[in-house]
C-alpha cells in the first residue's frame, strides 16, 4: 500500500556510506577529559568513533557515500536530478554542501540544496525527495546525511565530546521499477519549544563569533542529555508506531528496525516499547558514536550490505534530534 495521495511508488535503489580513517577510542578520550571507557560504554554503548582529517570536509565524506550508493543503484551521477544533503556541519554557511557534492561527483543536471534538521535530517530529506518524485517533479534523487561533528564538539566537555563522530550515508531514491519496494509511510514532527535542550548557540546571526567571545566555546554543541533522552524515547516510539500502523503492519512482521544511533539505552527502550525483538534492531553506534544526520543513513547502508533484510522485507527507520525533531519511515525493501 502506498502513502496516501502519492501518485507513484518510490523505492531505494542503492545505499552507500563512508567514515574517515582515523579512529578515536574511549581510552584516548579518557586521556583528554575526566572519563573512562567503562562510563562511556555502559552509559552509551559507544566504543569508538571516526574523526575526519583536517582537509576532509563534510562534502568530501558525502561524495564518497554518494558514489557508493550510485554504484549499488547501477546509476551514473549524470542521471541524478535532485541532491539533498542533511547536515548541521556544512562546509560553509553558503553555498549549500549539496552544491559541492554536485560538483565533486559530476551530477551536473541535479538541483542541489541542504536541509537542517539535525539527527532527523536524513528522514526529512527522504520525505521531501519521495514527495517530489511521486509528484513527478523529479525522476530520482540522491539523499545524503553527512556530518563533521568533530568541528562543533567542545573537546573539554566530557558530557558531550564522548558522544559524537564524523561520517556520511547516502541513498538513491527513484520511481519504483516493477518488482521493487516502496517507501510506504512516513512521519515527521517538531517541537520548537525545546530548542534549548540541544543546540549550537553561537556562530549564527543570533550570536556571531567575535574576537570578544571566541574563547567561550559558543560554536560547539551543548546538550541537556537527561531531558533529551526522555523525549527521544517517547517521540521515536510514537513516530515508529504511526508509520507501522499507517503501513498496516504488525510489529512481528518487521524484519529490521534501524533507529538513530545516539545511545544504546534509548535503542533498547524503543525496541521494548515497540515489542520488536532486539535481534531485529540494527545497532552500529559502538563503532561510530552519534553522527547526527549521517547516523541512520550509515546504519541503513551497513544493514543493507550485511543482508539484515531482503527484497520484500518490511523495515522501519526512526530518528530524533535537535529542534526537537523526529521522523520515521516504513519501507518495503
Ligand atoms: O542525537 C540527538 C539525540 N541525543 C540523544 O538522544 C542523547 C540523549 N542523552 C543521552 O544519551 C544521555 O543522557 C547521556 C549519555 C548524554 C548521559 O547519560 P546519563 O545517564 O543521562 O548521565 P547524566 O548526564 O545523568 O550524568 C551522570 C553522571 C553525572 O555525575 P553526577 O552528577 O552523578 O556526579 C555526570 O557528571 O555522569 C557524569 N558524567 C560523566 N562521567 C564520566 C557525564 N559525562 C561523563 C563522562 N564520563 N563522559
Coordinates of C-alpha atoms and ligand atoms in Angstrom, one line a residue:
X1 CA 0.0 0.0 0.0
X2 CA 1.4 3.4 -1.0
X3 CA 1.4 6.6 1.1
X4 CA -2.0 8.4 0.9
X5 CA -2.2 10.7 -2.2
X6 CA 1.1 9.5 -3.6
X7 CA 0.9 9.1 -7.4
X8 CA 3.7 6.6 -7.8
X9 CA 5.7 4.4 -5.5
X10 CA 9.3 5.5 -4.7
X11 CA 12.0 2.9 -3.8
X12 CA 15.5 3.0 -2.6
X13 CA 17.7 1.8 -5.4
X14 CA 21.1 1.9 -3.7
X15 CA 22.8 2.9 -0.4
X16 CA 26.3 3.9 0.4
X17 CA 28.3 5.2 3.4
X18 CA 31.7 6.5 4.3
X19 CA 33.6 7.1 7.6
X20 CA 37.0 8.7 7.9
X21 CA 40.1 6.6 8.5
X22 CA 41.1 8.0 11.9
X23 CA 39.6 6.1 14.9
X24 CA 39.3 7.8 18.3
X25 CA 38.8 5.2 21.1
X26 CA 37.2 5.7 24.5
X27 CA 40.6 5.2 26.1
X28 CA 42.1 8.0 24.1
X29 CA 39.2 10.3 25.2
X30 CA 39.9 9.2 28.8
X31 CA 43.4 10.8 28.4
X32 CA 41.8 14.0 27.2
X33 CA 38.9 14.5 29.7
X34 CA 37.8 13.1 33.1
X35 CA 36.0 10.0 31.7
X36 CA 36.6 6.2 31.3
X37 CA 35.9 3.5 28.7
X38 CA 33.6 1.9 31.3
X39 CA 31.5 5.0 31.8
X40 CA 31.1 5.7 28.1
X41 CA 30.4 2.0 27.2
X42 CA 27.8 1.4 29.9
X43 CA 26.0 4.8 29.6
X44 CA 26.0 5.0 25.8
X45 CA 27.2 1.7 24.1
X46 CA 29.9 3.6 22.2
X47 CA 33.4 2.1 21.9
X48 CA 34.9 4.3 19.3
X49 CA 34.2 6.9 16.6
X50 CA 35.8 8.2 13.4
X51 CA 37.2 11.7 13.1
X52 CA 37.8 13.4 9.7
X53 CA 41.2 14.7 8.7
X54 CA 41.8 18.4 8.7
X55 CA 41.3 18.9 5.0
X56 CA 38.5 16.4 4.8
X57 CA 35.2 18.3 4.7
X58 CA 31.5 17.2 5.1
X59 CA 31.1 17.4 1.3
X60 CA 34.0 15.0 0.7
X61 CA 32.5 12.4 3.0
X62 CA 29.1 13.0 1.5
X63 CA 30.5 12.5 -2.0
X64 CA 32.2 9.2 -1.1
X65 CA 28.9 7.9 0.3
X66 CA 27.0 9.1 -2.7
X67 CA 29.4 7.4 -5.2
X68 CA 28.9 4.1 -3.3
X69 CA 25.1 4.5 -3.4
X70 CA 25.1 5.3 -7.1
X71 CA 27.3 2.3 -7.8
X72 CA 24.9 0.0 -5.9
X73 CA 21.9 1.5 -7.8
X74 CA 23.8 1.0 -11.1
X75 CA 23.4 4.7 -12.0
X76 CA 25.6 7.4 -13.2
X77 CA 25.9 10.7 -11.3
X78 CA 24.9 12.5 -14.5
X79 CA 21.4 10.8 -14.3
X80 CA 20.7 12.3 -10.8
X81 CA 18.1 15.1 -10.9
X82 CA 18.0 16.1 -7.2
X83 CA 20.5 16.1 -4.4
X84 CA 19.5 16.9 -0.8
X85 CA 22.2 17.0 1.9
X86 CA 21.1 16.9 5.5
X87 CA 23.7 18.4 7.8
X88 CA 24.4 20.7 10.7
X89 CA 28.0 20.9 9.7
X90 CA 28.0 22.3 6.2
X91 CA 31.4 23.1 4.6
X92 CA 30.4 26.7 4.7
X93 CA 27.2 28.6 5.6
X94 CA 26.7 29.2 1.9
X95 CA 26.7 27.8 -0.7
X96 CA 25.0 24.6 0.3
X97 CA 27.2 21.5 0.8
X98 CA 24.9 19.8 -1.7
X99 CA 26.3 22.1 -4.4
X100 CA 29.8 21.0 -3.6
X101 CA 28.7 17.4 -3.8
X102 CA 27.0 18.0 -7.1
X103 CA 30.4 19.3 -8.4
X104 CA 32.5 16.6 -6.8
X105 CA 30.5 13.7 -8.1
X106 CA 29.7 15.3 -11.5
X107 CA 25.9 15.3 -11.1
X108 CA 25.7 18.3 -13.5
X109 CA 21.9 18.0 -14.1
X110 CA 20.9 17.9 -10.4
X111 CA 19.2 20.6 -8.4
X112 CA 21.0 20.7 -5.1
X113 CA 20.2 22.1 -1.7
X114 CA 20.8 21.4 2.0
X115 CA 18.3 20.9 4.9
X116 CA 19.0 21.5 8.6
X117 CA 17.0 19.1 10.8
X118 CA 19.9 17.8 12.9
X119 CA 19.8 14.0 13.6
X120 CA 16.4 13.8 11.8
X121 CA 17.7 15.3 8.6
X122 CA 18.1 12.1 6.6
X123 CA 14.5 11.1 7.0
X124 CA 13.3 14.7 6.5
X125 CA 15.2 14.6 3.2
X126 CA 13.7 11.2 2.4
X127 CA 10.2 12.5 2.8
X128 CA 10.9 15.6 0.7
X129 CA 12.5 13.6 -2.1
X130 CA 9.9 10.9 -2.1
X131 CA 7.1 13.5 -2.5
X132 CA 8.9 15.4 -5.2
X133 CA 9.5 12.1 -7.1
X134 CA 6.0 10.8 -6.6
X135 CA 4.5 14.2 -7.7
X136 CA 6.6 13.9 -10.9
X137 CA 8.9 16.9 -10.4
X138 CA 12.0 14.6 -10.5
X139 CA 12.6 11.1 -11.6
X140 CA 15.2 10.3 -8.9
X141 CA 17.1 11.8 -6.0
X142 CA 20.3 11.4 -4.0
X143 CA 19.7 12.0 -0.3
X144 CA 22.7 12.2 2.0
X145 CA 23.2 12.7 5.7
X146 CA 26.7 13.9 6.3
X147 CA 28.5 15.5 9.4
X148 CA 31.8 16.6 10.5
X149 CA 30.7 16.9 14.2
X150 CA 34.3 17.0 15.3
X151 CA 34.4 20.7 14.3
X152 CA 31.5 21.6 16.6
X153 CA 32.5 19.4 19.5
X154 CA 33.8 21.0 22.7
X155 CA 36.7 18.7 23.4
X156 CA 36.9 19.9 27.0
X157 CA 33.3 19.0 27.8
X158 CA 33.1 15.3 28.9
X159 CA 29.3 15.3 28.8
X160 CA 29.3 15.8 25.0
X161 CA 32.7 15.1 23.5
X162 CA 32.4 11.3 24.1
X163 CA 29.2 11.0 22.1
X164 CA 29.9 12.3 18.6
X165 CA 31.7 11.2 15.4
X166 CA 32.1 12.1 11.7
X167 CA 30.7 10.3 8.7
X168 CA 28.2 10.2 5.8
X169 CA 25.5 7.9 4.5
X170 CA 23.5 8.2 1.2
X171 CA 20.6 6.6 -0.6
X172 CA 19.4 6.8 -4.2
X173 CA 15.6 7.2 -4.5
X174 CA 13.7 6.7 -7.7
X175 CA 10.3 5.8 -9.1
X176 CA 9.8 2.1 -8.3
X177 CA 10.5 -0.3 -11.1
X178 CA 8.3 -3.4 -11.4
X179 CA 9.1 -5.8 -8.5
X180 CA 10.9 -3.1 -6.5
X181 CA 9.9 -2.0 -3.0
X182 CA 8.4 1.3 -1.8
X183 CA 8.6 3.9 0.9
X184 CA 5.2 3.1 2.3
X185 CA 4.6 5.6 5.1
X186 CA 6.5 8.5 6.7
X187 CA 6.1 10.7 9.7
X188 CA 7.8 13.9 10.8
X189 CA 7.5 16.1 13.9
X190 CA 9.0 19.1 15.5
X191 CA 8.7 20.8 19.0
X192 CA 10.3 24.3 18.8
X193 CA 9.5 24.8 22.5
X194 CA 12.5 22.7 23.3
X195 CA 15.2 24.2 21.1
X196 CA 17.4 24.9 24.2
X197 CA 17.8 21.2 25.1
X198 CA 20.3 20.6 22.3
X199 CA 22.0 23.5 20.4
X200 CA 24.9 25.2 19.0
X201 CA 24.2 28.7 20.5
X202 CA 26.9 30.7 18.6
X203 CA 28.1 31.1 15.1
X204 CA 24.8 32.2 13.6
X205 CA 23.1 35.6 13.3
X206 CA 21.8 35.5 16.9
X207 CA 25.3 35.2 18.4
X208 CA 28.1 35.7 15.9
X209 CA 31.6 34.6 16.9
X210 CA 33.6 37.7 17.6
X211 CA 37.1 38.4 19.0
X212 CA 35.5 39.1 22.4
X213 CA 33.6 35.7 22.7
X214 CA 35.8 33.4 20.6
X215 CA 37.1 31.6 23.7
X216 CA 33.7 30.8 25.1
X217 CA 33.0 27.6 23.1
X218 CA 29.8 29.1 21.8
X219 CA 30.1 27.4 18.4
X220 CA 30.0 23.9 19.9
X221 CA 27.2 21.5 20.7
X222 CA 25.7 21.7 24.2
X223 CA 23.0 19.3 25.4
X224 CA 20.8 18.6 28.4
X225 CA 21.3 14.9 28.0
X226 CA 18.8 13.5 30.5
X227 CA 16.0 15.6 29.2
X228 CA 16.8 14.8 25.6
X229 CA 16.9 11.1 26.5
X230 CA 13.3 11.1 27.8
X231 CA 11.9 13.0 24.7
X232 CA 13.9 10.7 22.4
X233 CA 12.3 7.6 23.8
X234 CA 8.8 8.9 23.7
X235 CA 8.9 10.6 20.3
X236 CA 10.7 7.8 18.5
X237 CA 8.3 5.2 19.8
X238 CA 5.3 7.3 18.8
X239 CA 6.7 8.0 15.3
X240 CA 7.6 4.4 14.7
X241 CA 4.1 3.3 15.8
X242 CA 2.5 5.8 13.5
X243 CA 4.3 4.5 10.4
X244 CA 3.8 0.9 11.3
X245 CA 0.0 1.5 11.8
X246 CA -0.3 3.5 8.6
X247 CA 1.5 0.8 6.7
X248 CA -0.9 -1.7 8.1
X249 CA 1.9 -3.9 9.6
X250 CA 2.2 -5.8 12.8
X251 CA 5.4 -5.5 14.9
X252 CA 6.2 -9.2 14.4
X253 CA 6.2 -8.7 10.6
X254 CA 9.0 -6.2 10.7
X255 CA 12.4 -7.6 9.6
X256 CA 14.5 -4.8 10.8
X257 CA 14.2 -1.5 12.8
X258 CA 17.0 1.0 12.1
X259 CA 17.0 3.7 14.8
X260 CA 19.0 6.9 15.2
X261 CA 22.3 5.8 16.8
X262 CA 22.7 8.1 19.8
X263 CA 22.6 5.8 22.9
X264 CA 22.1 2.0 23.2
X265 CA 19.8 2.5 26.2
X266 CA 17.5 4.6 24.1
X267 CA 17.5 2.0 21.3
X268 CA 16.8 -0.8 23.8
X269 CA 13.9 1.2 25.4
X270 CA 12.3 1.7 22.0
X271 CA 12.7 -1.9 21.0
X272 CA 11.0 -2.9 24.2
X273 CA 8.1 -0.4 23.7
X274 CA 7.6 -1.5 20.1
X275 CA 7.7 -5.2 21.0
X276 CA 10.3 -5.8 18.3
X277 CA 12.9 -8.4 19.4
X278 CA 16.4 -6.9 20.0
X279 CA 18.0 -9.1 17.3
X280 CA 15.8 -7.2 14.7
X281 CA 17.1 -3.8 15.8
X282 CA 20.2 -2.7 13.9
X283 CA 22.9 -1.1 16.0
X284 CA 26.3 0.2 14.9
X285 CA 26.9 3.1 17.3
X286 CA 29.6 1.1 19.1
X287 CA 31.8 1.9 16.0
X288 CA 30.8 5.4 15.1
X289 CA 29.1 7.1 18.0
X290 CA 26.4 9.6 17.2
X291 CA 27.0 11.1 13.7
X292 CA 23.7 13.1 13.7
X293 CA 22.1 13.2 10.2
X294 CA 24.6 10.6 9.0
X295 CA 23.8 8.0 11.7
X296 CA 20.6 6.4 10.3
X297 CA 22.0 6.6 6.8
X298 CA 25.2 4.8 7.6
X299 CA 23.2 2.2 9.6
X300 CA 20.8 1.7 6.7
X301 CA 23.7 1.1 4.3
X302 CA 25.5 -1.3 6.7
X303 CA 22.4 -3.2 7.4
X304 CA 21.6 -3.4 3.7
X305 CA 25.1 -4.6 2.8
X306 CA 25.2 -7.1 5.7
X307 CA 21.9 -8.7 4.4
X308 CA 19.9 -7.7 7.6
X309 CA 16.9 -7.5 5.2
X310 CA 16.0 -8.7 1.8
X311 CA 13.8 -7.8 -1.2
X312 CA 10.2 -7.6 0.0
X313 CA 11.1 -7.3 3.7
X314 CA 9.4 -4.6 5.9
X315 CA 11.8 -2.2 7.6
X316 CA 11.3 0.8 9.9
X317 CA 13.7 3.8 10.2
X318 CA 13.2 6.1 13.2
X319 CA 15.2 9.2 14.2
X320 CA 15.3 12.0 16.8
X321 CA 17.4 15.1 17.2
X322 CA 17.8 18.8 18.0
X323 CA 14.8 21.1 17.3
X324 CA 13.5 19.0 18.8
X325 CA 12.8 17.0 15.6
X326 CA 11.8 13.4 14.9
X327 CA 10.8 11.2 12.0
X328 CA 10.1 7.7 10.9
X329 CA 9.7 5.7 7.7
X330 CA 8.1 2.4 6.9
X331 CA 9.8 0.9 3.9
X332 CA 9.1 -2.3 1.9
X333 CA 12.5 -3.2 0.6
Ligands
LIG1 O1 21.4 12.8 18.7 C1 20.4 13.6 19.3 C2 19.8 12.9 20.4 N1 20.7 12.8 21.5 C3 20.4 11.9 22.4 O2 19.5 11.2 22.3 C4 21.3 11.8 23.7 C5 20.4 11.6 24.9 N2 21.1 11.6 26.1 C6 22.0 10.6 26.5 O3 22.3 9.7 25.7 C7 22.5 10.5 27.9 O4 21.7 11.5 28.7 C8 24.0 10.9 28.1 C9 24.8 9.7 27.5 C10 24.3 12.2 27.3 C11 24.3 11.0 29.6 O5 24.0 9.8 30.3 P1 23.1 9.9 31.6 O6 23.0 8.5 32.1 O7 21.9 10.7 31.4 O8 24.2 10.7 32.6 P2 24.0 12.1 33.3 O9 24.0 13.2 32.4 O10 22.8 12.0 34.3 O11 25.3 12.1 34.2 C12 25.5 11.1 35.3 C13 26.8 11.4 35.9 C14 27.0 12.8 36.3 O12 27.7 12.8 37.5 P3 27.0 13.0 38.9 O13 26.3 14.4 38.8 O14 26.0 11.9 39.1 O15 28.1 13.0 39.9 C15 27.9 13.4 35.2 O16 28.6 14.5 35.6 O17 27.9 11.1 35.0 C16 28.7 12.2 34.9 N3 29.3 12.2 33.5 C17 30.4 11.6 33.2 N4 31.2 10.8 33.9 C18 32.2 10.2 33.2 C19 28.8 12.9 32.4 N5 29.5 12.6 31.4 C20 30.5 11.8 31.8 C21 31.6 11.2 31.1 N6 32.4 10.4 31.9 N7 31.9 11.4 29.8

